[in-house]
Tab-separated table of C-alpha atoms in Angstrom:
chain	number	residue	atom	x	y	z
L	1	MET	CA	-88.705	-54.514	18.485
L	2	THR	CA	-87.239	-58.027	18.786
L	3	GLU	CA	-84.291	-58.700	16.482
L	4	SER	CA	-85.406	-61.148	13.802
L	5	HIS	CA	-83.276	-64.054	12.665
L	6	ILE	CA	-82.208	-63.775	9.040
L	7	ASP	CA	-82.493	-66.949	6.967
L	8	PHE	CA	-79.362	-66.776	4.819
L	9	ARG	CA	-80.561	-69.783	2.836
L	10	ARG	CA	-83.012	-67.410	1.110
L	11	ALA	CA	-80.206	-65.511	-0.609
L	12	LYS	CA	-80.738	-65.110	-4.343
L	13	PHE	CA	-78.743	-63.446	-7.093
L	14	LEU	CA	-79.809	-59.867	-7.730
L	15	ILE	CA	-77.318	-58.015	-9.961
L	16	SER	CA	-73.700	-57.763	-11.132
L	17	ALA	CA	-71.912	-54.439	-11.554
L	18	PRO	CA	-68.383	-53.535	-12.707
L	19	ASP	CA	-67.987	-50.657	-10.207
L	20	ILE	CA	-69.800	-48.557	-7.627
L	21	ALA	CA	-71.143	-46.116	-10.231
L	22	HIS	CA	-73.037	-48.925	-11.967
L	23	LEU	CA	-74.070	-50.334	-8.605
L	24	ASP	CA	-75.694	-47.005	-7.757
L	25	GLN	CA	-77.612	-47.182	-11.038
L	26	TYR	CA	-78.990	-50.622	-10.218
L	27	LEU	CA	-79.635	-49.847	-6.539
L	28	PRO	CA	-80.433	-46.108	-6.435
L	29	GLY	CA	-80.307	-44.333	-3.118
L	30	ASP	CA	-77.660	-46.541	-1.492
L	31	VAL	CA	-80.307	-47.847	0.917
L	32	GLY	CA	-80.816	-50.883	3.106
L	33	VAL	CA	-78.026	-53.006	4.558
L	34	GLU	CA	-75.125	-54.653	2.722
L	35	ILE	CA	-72.526	-57.092	4.032
L	36	ALA	CA	-69.487	-57.403	1.788
L	37	PHE	CA	-67.242	-60.423	1.268
L	38	ALA	CA	-63.680	-59.664	0.177
L	39	GLY	CA	-60.537	-61.743	-0.111
L	40	ARG	CA	-57.631	-62.881	-2.190
L	41	SER	CA	-58.589	-64.852	-5.276
L	42	ASN	CA	-57.604	-68.181	-3.692
L	43	ALA	CA	-59.132	-67.567	-0.241
L	44	GLY	CA	-62.254	-69.661	-0.851
L	45	LYS	CA	-64.671	-66.729	-0.923
L	46	SER	CA	-67.246	-68.281	-3.252
L	47	SER	CA	-67.150	-71.591	-1.395
L	48	ALA	CA	-67.740	-69.784	1.904
L	49	LEU	CA	-70.726	-67.878	0.508
L	50	ASN	CA	-72.208	-71.098	-0.825
L	51	ALA	CA	-71.651	-72.892	2.491
L	52	LEU	CA	-73.152	-70.090	4.586
L	53	THR	CA	-76.259	-69.916	2.391
L	54	GLU	CA	-76.457	-73.704	1.911
L	55	GLN	CA	-76.577	-73.237	-1.861
L	56	LYS	CA	-74.101	-75.083	-4.060
L	57	ASN	CA	-74.098	-72.580	-6.898
L	58	LEU	CA	-75.069	-69.197	-5.444
L	59	ALA	CA	-71.568	-67.818	-5.934
L	60	ARG	CA	-69.677	-69.254	-8.887
L	61	THR	CA	-66.576	-71.193	-7.914
L	62	SER	CA	-63.713	-71.736	-10.309
L	63	LYS	CA	-60.512	-73.760	-10.360
L	64	THR	CA	-58.917	-70.677	-11.924
L	65	PRO	CA	-58.472	-67.933	-9.286
L	66	GLY	CA	-59.156	-64.364	-10.357
L	67	ARG	CA	-62.273	-65.114	-12.395
L	68	THR	CA	-64.633	-62.926	-10.326
L	69	GLN	CA	-64.286	-59.501	-11.951
L	70	LEU	CA	-67.636	-57.997	-10.978
L	71	ILE	CA	-69.385	-56.845	-7.825
L	72	ASN	CA	-72.065	-59.546	-7.404
L	73	VAL	CA	-75.069	-58.765	-5.221
L	74	PHE	CA	-77.333	-61.341	-3.559
L	75	GLU	CA	-80.622	-60.359	-1.949
L	76	LEU	CA	-81.656	-61.708	1.464
L	77	ASP	CA	-84.851	-59.657	1.707
L	78	ALA	CA	-86.128	-56.232	0.654
L	79	GLN	CA	-83.747	-54.492	3.062
L	80	ARG	CA	-80.644	-56.694	3.177
L	81	ARG	CA	-78.006	-57.914	0.707
L	82	LEU	CA	-74.750	-59.874	0.565
L	83	VAL	CA	-72.095	-58.491	-1.778
L	84	ASP	CA	-69.347	-60.601	-3.342
L	85	LEU	CA	-66.464	-58.257	-4.209
L	86	PRO	CA	-63.834	-59.055	-6.876
L	87	GLY	CA	-61.037	-61.290	-5.652
L	88	TYR	CA	-57.684	-59.546	-5.349
L	89	GLY	CA	-54.005	-60.417	-5.415
L	90	PHE	CA	-53.911	-63.058	-8.161
L	91	ALA	CA	-50.483	-62.870	-9.796
L	92	GLN	CA	-51.512	-63.882	-13.322
L	93	VAL	CA	-54.047	-61.063	-13.745
L	94	PRO	CA	-52.780	-58.149	-15.886
L	95	LEU	CA	-51.655	-55.087	-13.884
L	96	ALA	CA	-54.278	-52.820	-15.477
L	97	MET	CA	-57.042	-55.182	-14.368
L	98	LYS	CA	-55.557	-55.424	-10.860
L	99	ASN	CA	-55.564	-51.642	-10.578
L	100	LYS	CA	-59.166	-51.477	-11.785
L	101	TRP	CA	-60.259	-54.035	-9.165
L	102	GLN	CA	-58.376	-52.217	-6.415
L	103	GLN	CA	-60.086	-48.966	-7.353
L	104	ALA	CA	-63.501	-50.637	-7.336
L	105	LEU	CA	-62.833	-52.228	-3.937
L	106	GLY	CA	-61.585	-48.978	-2.411
L	107	GLU	CA	-64.516	-46.956	-3.738
L	108	TYR	CA	-67.016	-49.497	-2.487
L	109	LEU	CA	-65.587	-49.644	1.030
L	110	GLN	CA	-65.164	-45.890	1.375
L	111	LYS	CA	-68.326	-44.621	-0.319
L	112	ARG	CA	-71.062	-47.232	0.176
L	113	ALA	CA	-73.167	-45.767	2.991
L	114	CYS	CA	-75.339	-48.877	3.454
L	115	LEU	CA	-72.324	-51.118	4.161
L	116	SER	CA	-72.861	-52.674	7.593
L	117	GLY	CA	-69.871	-55.034	7.789
L	118	VAL	CA	-67.027	-56.595	5.801
L	119	VAL	CA	-65.918	-60.222	5.863
L	120	VAL	CA	-62.250	-60.401	4.860
L	121	LEU	CA	-61.515	-64.020	3.965
L	122	MET	CA	-57.982	-65.395	4.213
L	123	ASP	CA	-56.563	-68.891	3.787
L	124	ILE	CA	-55.677	-69.872	7.364
L	125	ARG	CA	-52.312	-71.140	6.106
L	126	HIS	CA	-51.435	-67.717	4.618
L	127	PRO	CA	-53.175	-64.961	6.622
L	128	LEU	CA	-52.630	-61.202	6.785
L	129	LYS	CA	-50.933	-60.543	3.458
L	130	ASP	CA	-50.421	-56.878	2.530
L	131	LEU	CA	-53.676	-56.594	0.567
L	132	ASP	CA	-55.628	-58.272	3.379
L	133	MET	CA	-54.314	-55.689	5.826
L	134	GLN	CA	-55.166	-52.923	3.376
L	135	MET	CA	-58.760	-54.148	3.168
L	136	ILE	CA	-59.047	-54.273	6.963
L	137	GLU	CA	-57.509	-50.819	7.346
L	138	TRP	CA	-59.848	-49.357	4.689
L	139	ALA	CA	-62.907	-50.745	6.452
L	140	VAL	CA	-61.914	-49.726	9.977
L	141	ALA	CA	-60.952	-46.235	8.764
L	142	SER	CA	-64.525	-45.967	7.467
L	143	GLU	CA	-65.843	-47.218	10.839
L	144	ILE	CA	-67.141	-50.466	9.362
L	145	PRO	CA	-66.802	-53.637	11.476
L	146	VAL	CA	-64.702	-56.475	10.066
L	147	LEU	CA	-64.785	-60.244	10.414
L	148	ALA	CA	-61.338	-61.643	9.572
L	149	LEU	CA	-62.398	-65.124	8.477
L	150	LEU	CA	-59.638	-67.739	8.328
L	151	THR	CA	-60.871	-70.207	5.735
L	152	LYS	CA	-59.866	-73.784	4.907
L	153	SER	CA	-59.395	-74.534	8.611
L	154	ASP	CA	-59.816	-78.248	7.854
L	155	LYS	CA	-56.344	-78.121	6.288
L	156	LEU	CA	-54.739	-77.723	9.733
L	157	ALA	CA	-54.718	-79.806	12.888
L	158	GLN	CA	-56.707	-78.381	15.796
L	159	SER	CA	-53.613	-77.184	17.667
L	160	ALA	CA	-52.176	-75.441	14.591
L	161	LYS	CA	-55.562	-73.884	13.816
L	162	MET	CA	-55.938	-72.380	17.283
L	163	LYS	CA	-52.322	-71.173	17.231
L	164	THR	CA	-52.935	-69.310	13.973
L	165	VAL	CA	-56.236	-67.828	15.160
L	166	ASN	CA	-54.548	-66.516	18.313
L	167	GLU	CA	-51.618	-65.108	16.322
L	168	VAL	CA	-53.965	-63.264	13.950
L	169	ARG	CA	-56.023	-61.914	16.854
L	170	LYS	CA	-52.848	-60.623	18.466
L	171	ALA	CA	-51.694	-59.024	15.199
L	172	LEU	CA	-55.027	-57.187	14.864
L	173	THR	CA	-55.272	-56.072	18.493
L	174	ASP	CA	-54.735	-52.409	17.609
L	175	PHE	CA	-58.057	-52.358	15.733
L	176	GLY	CA	-59.921	-53.109	18.962
L	177	ASP	CA	-63.555	-54.163	18.751
L	178	TRP	CA	-63.771	-53.206	15.082
L	179	VAL	CA	-62.241	-56.561	14.045
L	180	GLN	CA	-63.273	-60.083	15.046
L	181	VAL	CA	-61.273	-63.176	14.056
L	182	GLU	CA	-62.780	-66.622	13.476
L	183	SER	CA	-61.771	-69.837	11.684
L	184	PHE	CA	-64.028	-71.488	9.128
L	185	SER	CA	-64.258	-74.551	6.912
L	186	SER	CA	-66.612	-74.563	3.931
L	187	LEU	CA	-66.016	-78.290	3.561
L	188	LYS	CA	-66.890	-79.318	7.123
L	189	GLY	CA	-68.998	-76.363	8.252
L	190	THR	CA	-66.677	-75.625	11.171
L	191	GLY	CA	-67.309	-72.143	12.529
L	192	LYS	CA	-70.544	-71.657	10.587
L	193	PRO	CA	-72.878	-70.945	13.569
L	194	LYS	CA	-70.549	-68.218	14.886
L	195	VAL	CA	-70.196	-66.589	11.476
L	196	LEU	CA	-73.961	-66.594	10.900
L	197	SER	CA	-74.468	-65.029	14.334
L	198	ILE	CA	-72.122	-62.167	13.445
L	199	LEU	CA	-73.763	-61.662	10.051
L	200	ASN	CA	-77.206	-61.658	11.650
L	201	GLU	CA	-76.090	-58.944	14.065
L	202	TRP	CA	-74.752	-56.858	11.192
L	203	CYS	CA	-78.087	-57.260	9.414
L	204	HIS	CA	-79.734	-55.332	12.270
L	205	PRO	CA	-77.895	-52.003	12.632
L	206	GLN	CA	-79.516	-49.616	15.096
L	207	TRP	CA	-80.607	-47.157	12.414
L	208	LEU	CA	-82.567	-49.864	10.591
L	209	THR	CA	-84.162	-51.083	13.821
L	210	ASP	CA	-85.245	-47.515	14.604
L	211	GLU	CA	-86.606	-47.078	11.083
L	212	LEU	CA	-88.654	-50.286	11.227
L	213	ASP	CA	-89.921	-49.445	14.733
L	214	ALA	CA	-91.102	-46.069	13.457
L	215	ALA	CA	-92.889	-47.736	10.540
L	216	ASP	CA	-94.625	-50.171	12.923
L	217	SER	CA	-95.740	-47.289	15.174
L	218	ALA	CA	-97.202	-45.410	12.232
L	219	GLU	CA	-99.426	-48.327	11.245
């Protein structure tokens, strides 16, 4: 079966859930394919989602970091979804709420069987903070591929951007092929084709291809 190209512009809001237990209620069976987006509250996660899907208001952006407190799910088609996870690491959020978000993030990464890949977004000027590394380690430990996406690349000159990308790649070398590193600008669209190519690949895991091939053969 030839791998189809996913049109990410077709993404539409599906549900919001406070934790994985409620997510299981809304999407019983933990089926299909999900790609999660995670990052610190000021990493530009919502802007990146909107830029990648070419929709201005798919993911809500706010001038106040830390506003996304729910797991927000966007449907691409009957089998595939994008998942916007709560932003983490914002200093002005109460400790109890931080702990609740961390628990929700950890449960999702470790227990969601349909998770095909995780995009960990980081401001290119401030990459690889402790919580970013924790997210990457969680995902790789669960054998889930990671795209370390260095956002706001338009804030740096080309030479500084490439220097940072190379430094981050070197820092993540021990994770091997499980982690890819790319730079991205929501404002200018820099890096968008490469990111969409990676997401499209994650949308076609081998088990889903086999399942769809079997369905075609049965018809």
